[in-house]
mmCIF file of C-alpha atoms in Angstrom:
data_model
loop_
_atom_site.group_PDB
_atom_site.id
_atom_site.type_symbol
_atom_site.label_atom_id
_atom_site.label_comp_id
_atom_site.label_asym_id
_atom_site.label_seq_id
_atom_site.Cartn_x
_atom_site.Cartn_y
_atom_site.Cartn_z
ATOM 1 C CA MET A 1 36.138 91.748 100.484
ATOM 2 C CA ASN A 2 34.324 89.563 103.490
ATOM 3 C CA LYS A 3 32.599 91.492 106.134
ATOM 4 C CA ALA A 4 35.313 90.213 108.932
ATOM 5 C CA PHE A 5 38.218 91.846 107.069
ATOM 6 C CA PHE A 6 36.112 95.160 106.300
ATOM 7 C CA GLY A 7 35.312 95.348 109.977
ATOM 8 C CA ALA A 8 38.873 94.936 110.934
ATOM 9 C CA PHE A 9 39.877 97.437 108.442
ATOM 10 C CA LEU A 10 37.400 99.768 109.331
ATOM 11 C CA ALA A 11 38.495 99.746 112.833
ATOM 12 C CA ILE A 12 42.111 100.095 112.103
ATOM 13 C CA PHE A 13 41.228 102.992 109.811
ATOM 14 C CA LEU A 14 39.041 104.915 112.603
ATOM 15 C CA CYS A 15 41.876 104.412 115.260
ATOM 16 C CA ILE A 16 44.581 105.678 112.708
ATOM 17 C CA SER A 17 42.103 108.682 111.966
ATOM 18 C CA SER A 18 41.284 109.299 115.583
ATOM 19 C CA SER A 19 44.957 109.643 116.771
ATOM 20 C CA THR A 20 45.835 111.593 113.479
ATOM 21 C CA ALA A 21 42.866 114.119 114.751
ATOM 22 C CA TYR A 22 44.249 114.101 118.520
ATOM 23 C CA ALA A 23 47.755 114.942 117.600
ATOM 24 C CA ALA A 24 46.639 117.335 115.088
ATOM 25 C CA GLN A 25 44.413 119.297 117.748
ATOM 26 C CA ASN A 26 46.484 118.836 120.875
ATOM 27 C CA GLN A 27 47.784 121.859 121.884
ATOM 28 C CA ILE A 28 49.229 124.066 124.651
ATOM 29 C CA LYS A 29 48.179 127.760 125.314
ATOM 30 C CA VAL A 30 49.937 129.896 127.972
ATOM 31 C CA ASP A 31 48.332 133.206 129.035
ATOM 32 C CA GLY A 32 46.136 132.965 125.762
ATOM 33 C CA VAL A 33 49.140 132.021 123.397
ATOM 34 C CA THR A 34 49.064 129.012 121.602
ATOM 35 C CA VAL A 35 52.797 127.827 121.933
ATOM 36 C CA THR A 36 54.699 126.805 119.137
ATOM 37 C CA THR A 37 56.353 123.487 119.277
ATOM 38 C CA ASP A 38 57.236 120.403 116.945
ATOM 39 C CA VAL A 39 56.247 118.217 119.240
ATOM 40 C CA LYS A 40 52.667 117.925 120.947
ATOM 41 C CA PRO A 41 51.623 117.099 124.615
ATOM 42 C CA GLU A 42 50.751 113.549 124.975
ATOM 43 C CA MET A 43 48.237 111.937 127.358
ATOM 44 C CA LYS A 44 49.800 109.189 129.783
ATOM 45 C CA ASN A 45 47.735 107.607 132.242
ATOM 46 C CA LYS A 46 45.044 110.774 132.340
ATOM 47 C CA ARG A 47 47.762 113.045 132.824
ATOM 48 C CA ALA A 48 49.108 115.821 130.502
ATOM 49 C CA MET A 49 52.662 115.314 129.526
ATOM 50 C CA VAL A 50 54.960 118.125 127.825
ATOM 51 C CA PRO A 51 58.124 118.805 126.095
ATOM 52 C CA LEU A 52 60.345 120.135 128.854
ATOM 53 C CA ARG A 53 62.156 122.883 126.912
ATOM 54 C CA VAL A 54 58.914 124.739 125.522
ATOM 55 C CA ILE A 55 56.962 124.697 128.690
ATOM 56 C CA SER A 56 60.071 125.761 130.759
ATOM 57 C CA GLU A 57 60.769 128.898 128.502
ATOM 58 C CA SER A 58 57.077 129.390 128.635
ATOM 59 C CA LEU A 59 56.763 129.938 132.310
ATOM 60 C CA GLY A 60 60.204 131.667 132.844
ATOM 61 C CA ALA A 61 61.967 128.700 134.487
ATOM 62 C CA ASN A 62 65.882 128.196 133.846
ATOM 63 C CA VAL A 63 66.838 124.554 132.941
ATOM 64 C CA GLU A 64 70.006 122.943 134.676
ATOM 65 C CA TRP A 65 70.941 119.144 133.719
ATOM 66 C CA SER A 66 72.750 116.979 135.501
ATOM 67 C CA ASP A 67 73.173 113.428 134.145
ATOM 68 C CA SER A 68 69.478 112.527 134.054
ATOM 69 C CA GLU A 69 68.401 114.855 136.688
ATOM 70 C CA VAL A 70 67.188 118.217 135.442
ATOM 71 C CA SER A 71 66.247 121.452 137.748
ATOM 72 C CA LEU A 72 63.834 123.915 137.124
ATOM 73 C CA VAL A 73 64.685 127.374 138.867
ATOM 74 C CA LYS A 74 62.608 130.581 139.104
ATOM 75 C CA SER A 75 62.879 132.722 141.556
ATOM 76 C CA GLU A 76 62.822 131.355 144.795
ATOM 77 C CA MET A 77 61.458 128.041 143.274
ATOM 78 C CA LYS A 78 63.363 124.888 142.512
ATOM 79 C CA VAL A 79 62.061 121.717 141.146
ATOM 80 C CA LYS A 80 64.076 118.575 140.615
ATOM 81 C CA LEU A 81 63.045 115.696 138.318
ATOM 82 C CA ALA A 82 64.815 112.748 137.003
ATOM 83 C CA ILE A 83 64.109 110.560 133.797
ATOM 84 C CA ASN A 84 62.079 107.359 134.415
ATOM 85 C CA LYS A 85 62.099 108.043 138.414
ATOM 86 C CA SER A 86 58.457 108.889 140.114
ATOM 87 C CA THR A 87 59.295 111.108 142.731
ATOM 88 C CA ALA A 88 60.465 114.894 142.268
ATOM 89 C CA GLU A 89 61.576 117.607 144.776
ATOM 90 C CA LYS A 90 60.189 120.570 145.468
ATOM 91 C CA ASN A 91 62.385 122.927 147.055
ATOM 92 C CA GLY A 92 63.996 119.942 148.829
ATOM 93 C CA LYS A 93 60.378 118.497 149.618
ATOM 94 C CA LYS A 94 59.903 115.220 147.954
ATOM 95 C CA ILE A 95 57.010 114.632 145.948
ATOM 96 C CA LEU A 96 55.546 111.527 144.394
ATOM 97 C CA LEU A 97 54.265 111.967 140.629
ATOM 98 C CA ASP A 98 51.726 109.999 139.013
ATOM 99 C CA VAL A 99 53.599 109.826 135.922
ATOM 100 C CA LYS A 100 57.443 109.540 135.374
ATOM 101 C CA PRO A 101 59.171 111.949 133.246
ATOM 102 C CA TYR A 102 60.546 110.210 129.829
ATOM 103 C CA THR A 103 62.165 110.600 126.889
ATOM 104 C CA LYS A 104 60.704 110.202 123.237
ATOM 105 C CA ASN A 105 62.018 111.207 119.998
ATOM 106 C CA ASN A 106 64.942 113.282 121.728
ATOM 107 C CA ARG A 107 62.518 115.110 123.694
ATOM 108 C CA THR A 108 62.230 115.263 127.322
ATOM 109 C CA TYR A 109 58.435 114.943 128.620
ATOM 110 C CA VAL A 110 57.405 116.297 131.997
ATOM 111 C CA PRO A 111 53.793 116.280 133.870
ATOM 112 C CA LEU A 112 52.534 119.805 132.716
ATOM 113 C CA ARG A 113 50.083 120.166 136.085
ATOM 114 C CA PHE A 114 53.177 119.416 138.689
ATOM 115 C CA ILE A 115 55.293 121.644 136.562
ATOM 116 C CA ALA A 116 52.829 124.483 136.350
ATOM 117 C CA GLU A 117 51.522 124.319 139.952
ATOM 118 C CA ALA A 118 55.208 124.105 141.427
ATOM 119 C CA LEU A 119 55.817 127.121 139.695
ATOM 120 C CA GLY A 120 52.729 128.995 140.838
ATOM 121 C CA CYS A 121 50.254 128.812 137.646
ATOM 122 C CA ASN A 122 47.176 127.590 137.191
ATOM 123 C CA VAL A 123 46.297 124.502 134.701
ATOM 124 C CA ASN A 124 43.403 123.075 132.956
ATOM 125 C CA TYR A 125 42.991 120.568 130.292
ATOM 126 C CA SER A 126 39.711 120.533 127.944
ATOM 127 C CA ASN A 127 38.933 119.876 124.325
ATOM 128 C CA PHE A 128 42.743 118.756 123.257
ATOM 129 C CA THR A 129 43.741 122.166 124.761
ATOM 130 C CA VAL A 130 46.231 122.376 127.870
ATOM 131 C CA THR A 131 45.607 125.864 129.249
ATOM 132 C CA VAL A 132 48.146 127.724 131.628
ATOM 133 C CA ASP A 133 47.576 130.802 133.083
ATOM 134 C CA THR A 134 50.549 132.350 134.960
ATOM 135 C CA LYS A 135 50.812 135.516 137.150
ATOM 136 C CA PRO A 136 51.067 138.838 135.513
ATOM 137 C CA LEU A 137 53.614 141.607 135.970
ATOM 138 C CA LEU A 138 52.793 144.456 137.627
ATOM 139 C CA ILE A 139 54.252 147.876 137.538
ATOM 140 C CA ASN A 140 53.292 150.397 140.052
ATOM 141 C CA GLY A 141 50.121 147.934 140.529
ATOM 142 C CA VAL A 142 49.376 148.156 136.961
ATOM 143 C CA GLN A 143 49.196 144.966 135.123
ATOM 144 C CA VAL A 144 51.290 144.526 132.025
ATOM 145 C CA LYS A 145 49.911 143.272 128.630
ATOM 146 C CA ALA A 146 52.416 143.403 126.258
ATOM 147 C CA LEU A 147 56.248 144.261 126.154
ATOM 148 C CA GLN A 148 56.973 146.481 122.714
ATOM 149 C CA GLN A 149 60.454 146.125 121.114
ATOM 150 C CA GLU A 150 61.635 148.474 118.762
ATOM 151 C CA TYR A 151 64.632 148.374 116.463
ATOM 152 C CA HIS A 152 66.021 150.368 113.247
ATOM 153 C CA MET A 153 68.122 149.151 110.565
ATOM 154 C CA ILE A 154 70.352 151.258 108.239
ATOM 155 C CA LEU A 155 66.619 151.653 106.035
ATOM 156 C CA GLY A 156 63.516 151.202 108.109
ATOM 157 C CA GLY A 157 62.843 149.642 111.048
ATOM 158 C CA VAL A 158 60.630 147.060 113.312
ATOM 159 C CA VAL A 159 58.276 147.254 116.137
ATOM 160 C CA GLN A 160 57.169 144.106 117.614
ATOM 161 C CA GLN A 161 55.153 142.394 120.764
ATOM 162 C CA ILE A 162 55.950 140.063 123.102
ATOM 163 C CA HIS A 163 53.289 138.413 125.289
ATOM 164 C CA GLY A 164 53.191 135.838 127.900
ATOM 165 C CA ASN A 165 53.512 136.894 131.432
ATOM 166 C CA ALA A 166 56.647 135.209 131.857
ATOM 167 C CA TYR A 167 58.880 136.791 129.478
ATOM 168 C CA HIS A 168 57.479 140.125 130.683
ATOM 169 C CA GLU A 169 58.761 139.695 134.264
ATOM 170 C CA THR A 170 61.982 137.841 133.228
ATOM 171 C CA ILE A 171 62.864 140.690 130.752
ATOM 172 C CA TYR A 172 61.829 143.290 133.464
ATOM 173 C CA ASN A 173 64.141 141.789 136.104
ATOM 174 C CA ILE A 174 66.913 141.858 133.803
ATOM 175 C CA PHE A 175 66.755 145.439 133.076
ATOM 176 C CA THR A 176 66.069 146.337 136.747
ATOM 177 C CA LYS A 177 68.420 144.072 138.321
ATOM 178 C CA ASN A 178 71.034 144.763 135.654
ATOM 179 C CA LYS A 179 71.728 148.288 136.313
ATOM 180 C CA GLY A 180 75.265 149.371 137.122
ATOM 181 C CA GLU A 181 76.552 152.085 138.418
ATOM 182 C CA LYS A 182 74.678 155.181 137.615
ATOM 183 C CA VAL A 183 76.232 157.714 135.298
ATOM 184 C CA GLU A 184 75.742 160.731 133.109
ATOM 185 C CA ALA A 185 74.007 160.758 129.968
ATOM 186 C CA PRO A 186 76.492 160.357 126.913
ATOM 187 C CA GLU A 187 77.032 163.654 124.701
ATOM 188 C CA ASN A 188 76.290 161.919 121.652
ATOM 189 C CA TYR A 189 73.231 159.309 121.289
ATOM 190 C CA SER A 190 70.920 158.099 118.682
ATOM 191 C CA TRP A 191 69.350 155.797 116.267
ATOM 192 C CA SER A 192 71.985 156.802 113.743
ATOM 193 C CA PHE A 193 75.909 155.691 113.424
ATOM 194 C CA THR A 194 77.730 158.752 114.227
ATOM 195 C CA ILE A 195 81.131 158.209 113.036
ATOM 196 C CA ASP A 196 82.723 161.370 113.353
ATOM 197 C CA THR A 197 82.641 161.547 117.000
ATOM 198 C CA PRO A 198 84.456 159.471 119.537
ATOM 199 C CA GLY A 199 81.863 158.220 122.250
ATOM 200 C CA SER A 200 79.157 158.350 120.447
ATOM 201 C CA TYR A 201 76.340 155.698 121.281
ATOM 202 C CA TYR A 202 74.014 153.891 118.810
ATOM 203 C CA LYS A 203 70.337 152.893 120.301
ATOM 204 C CA ASN A 204 70.142 148.926 120.010
ATOM 205 C CA ALA A 205 66.359 148.627 120.912
ATOM 206 C CA GLN A 206 63.763 150.183 123.189
ATOM 207 C CA TYR A 207 61.499 148.273 125.163
ATOM 208 C CA ASP A 208 58.030 149.530 126.332
ATOM 209 C CA PHE A 209 56.002 147.723 128.805
ATOM 210 C CA LEU A 210 52.497 148.323 127.896
ATOM 211 C CA ASP A 211 49.112 148.285 129.869
ATOM 212 C CA GLN A 212 46.025 147.029 128.393
ATOM 213 C CA LYS A 213 45.278 150.608 126.842
ATOM 214 C CA GLY A 214 48.660 150.507 125.390
ATOM 215 C CA LYS A 215 50.324 153.046 127.380
ATOM 216 C CA SER A 216 54.070 152.525 128.704
ATOM 217 C CA LEU A 217 54.332 151.584 132.247
ATOM 218 C CA ALA A 218 58.113 151.791 131.721
ATOM 219 C CA ARG A 219 60.750 152.152 129.159
ATOM 220 C CA PHE A 220 64.095 151.163 128.837
ATOM 221 C CA ASP A 221 66.387 151.902 126.136
ATOM 222 C CA VAL A 222 69.960 149.776 125.338
ATOM 223 C CA TYR A 223 72.768 151.556 123.888
ATOM 224 C CA SER A 224 76.077 150.342 122.690
ATOM 225 C CA LEU A 225 79.212 152.203 121.900
ATOM 226 C CA ILE A 226 80.277 152.862 118.428
ATOM 227 C CA GLN A 227 83.598 151.426 117.824
ATOM 228 C CA SER A 228 84.586 152.600 114.655
ATOM 229 C CA PHE A 229 87.445 154.398 116.100
ATOM 230 C CA PRO A 230 90.986 153.872 117.310
ATOM 231 C CA SER A 231 90.926 151.999 120.562
ATOM 232 C CA GLU A 232 93.002 154.557 122.160
ATOM 233 C CA LEU A 233 90.183 157.110 121.762
ATOM 234 C CA LEU A 234 87.615 154.907 123.187
ATOM 235 C CA VAL A 235 89.189 154.587 126.425
ATOM 236 C CA GLY A 236 86.769 155.429 129.408
ATOM 237 C CA TYR A 237 83.758 154.744 127.329
ATOM 238 C CA PRO A 238 81.621 151.867 128.573
ATOM 239 C CA LYS A 239 80.452 149.473 125.899
ATOM 240 C CA PHE A 240 77.014 149.183 127.016
ATOM 241 C CA LEU A 241 74.478 151.955 128.871
ATOM 242 C CA ILE A 242 70.811 151.503 129.696
ATOM 243 C CA HIS A 243 68.555 154.172 129.670
ATOM 244 C CA ASP A 244 65.616 154.012 132.024
ATOM 245 C CA VAL A 245 63.469 156.382 130.259
ATOM 246 C CA SER A 246 60.595 156.691 132.954
ATOM 247 C CA LYS A 247 62.948 158.248 135.417
ATOM 248 C CA ASP A 248 65.625 159.741 132.837
ATOM 249 C CA GLU A 249 68.612 157.906 134.480
ATOM 250 C CA TRP A 250 71.467 156.224 132.927
ATOM 251 C CA TYR A 251 73.465 153.283 134.318
ATOM 252 C CA LEU A 252 76.308 150.883 133.253
ATOM 253 C CA PHE A 253 74.751 147.574 131.418
ATOM 254 C CA SER A 254 76.597 144.296 130.478
ATOM 255 C CA ASP A 255 76.948 142.627 127.142
ATOM 256 C CA SER A 256 75.663 139.450 129.003
ATOM 257 C CA ALA A 257 72.501 141.103 130.397
ATOM 258 C CA ALA A 258 71.753 142.477 126.762
ATOM 259 C CA LYS A 259 72.276 138.985 125.161
ATOM 260 C CA SER A 260 69.939 137.517 127.915
ATOM 261 C CA VAL A 261 67.466 139.753 126.862
ATOM 262 C CA ASP A 262 67.841 138.786 123.032
ATOM 263 C CA GLN A 263 67.908 135.018 123.801
ATOM 264 C CA LEU A 264 64.668 135.396 125.916
ATOM 265 C CA ILE A 265 62.985 137.401 122.765
ATOM 266 C CA ASN A 266 64.146 135.026 120.526
ATOM 267 C CA ASN A 267 62.623 131.842 122.482
ATOM 268 C CA ALA A 268 59.587 134.339 122.386
ATOM 269 C CA THR A 269 59.503 134.122 118.559
ATOM 270 C CA ASN A 270 60.255 130.376 118.338
ATOM 271 C CA ASN A 271 57.400 129.326 120.636
ATOM 272 C CA GLY A 272 54.876 131.532 119.175
ATOM 273 C CA PHE A 273 54.575 134.652 121.739
ATOM 274 C CA LEU A 274 55.934 137.583 119.369
ATOM 275 C CA LYS A 275 53.643 139.405 116.763
ATOM 276 C CA VAL A 276 55.466 141.885 114.420
ATOM 277 C CA ILE A 277 53.488 145.359 114.384
ATOM 278 C CA SER A 278 55.423 146.952 111.591
ATOM 279 C CA ASN A 279 58.154 146.210 109.645
ATOM 280 C CA THR A 280 59.535 149.073 107.220
ATOM 281 C CA VAL A 281 63.185 147.372 106.869
ATOM 282 C CA ALA A 282 63.957 147.649 103.014
#
């Protein structure tokens, strides 16, 4: 092997090794949590580009597509971007982007710094890690550290915690903003299926918003009507209820709101924001 060939081979090997190391190390951290994603952030024109789905979910934004244009909506903020277009909109105001959004391997990449700062977050890039800090949820002036969910099965139960400020805020808002009419507590409600009394309710799950010391700042229990009875015996019983345990108040709740919470927890699980504390399911 002559020196020229060896030199060329070594250069190619080092380049491939460097790219592999870069891809292996490059990651996103949101509120201290390393985000799980099947595609890594990329650097383009010295700007961090990140996969749209995972960053929008982690920052609490809803994604709305229309042809090649995408809108990220969070509270009163609406950001619009288009594939391969160098201008974006933030609440109707046009902004010039340093790097155009693009698609690669069926994934849409967007400029992280612009997205994060538009949604009120702080962002930094150092040592192959993109770090994003979002605004924490405060309940009665106290910061929420984790959302703890507990649910039971026939044998055993699961206790798990969801981290990430955006998940805390979004789920808390679902509970507080989707309370329906205030009602009296049902006569029968528990973790168990009561199959001998019509109008009994089963606790689907309980949700505790915890402070730094693990103390509950607010708790919501979601119940569903046990429907193992003839329909005529269940007339007048709402299908879902929510118990604001902190205030000991009961309200009507909806199937769609309950499903939204489940979807957010599923997203948190997929993106690395959920930690199982205990699992005693047999």
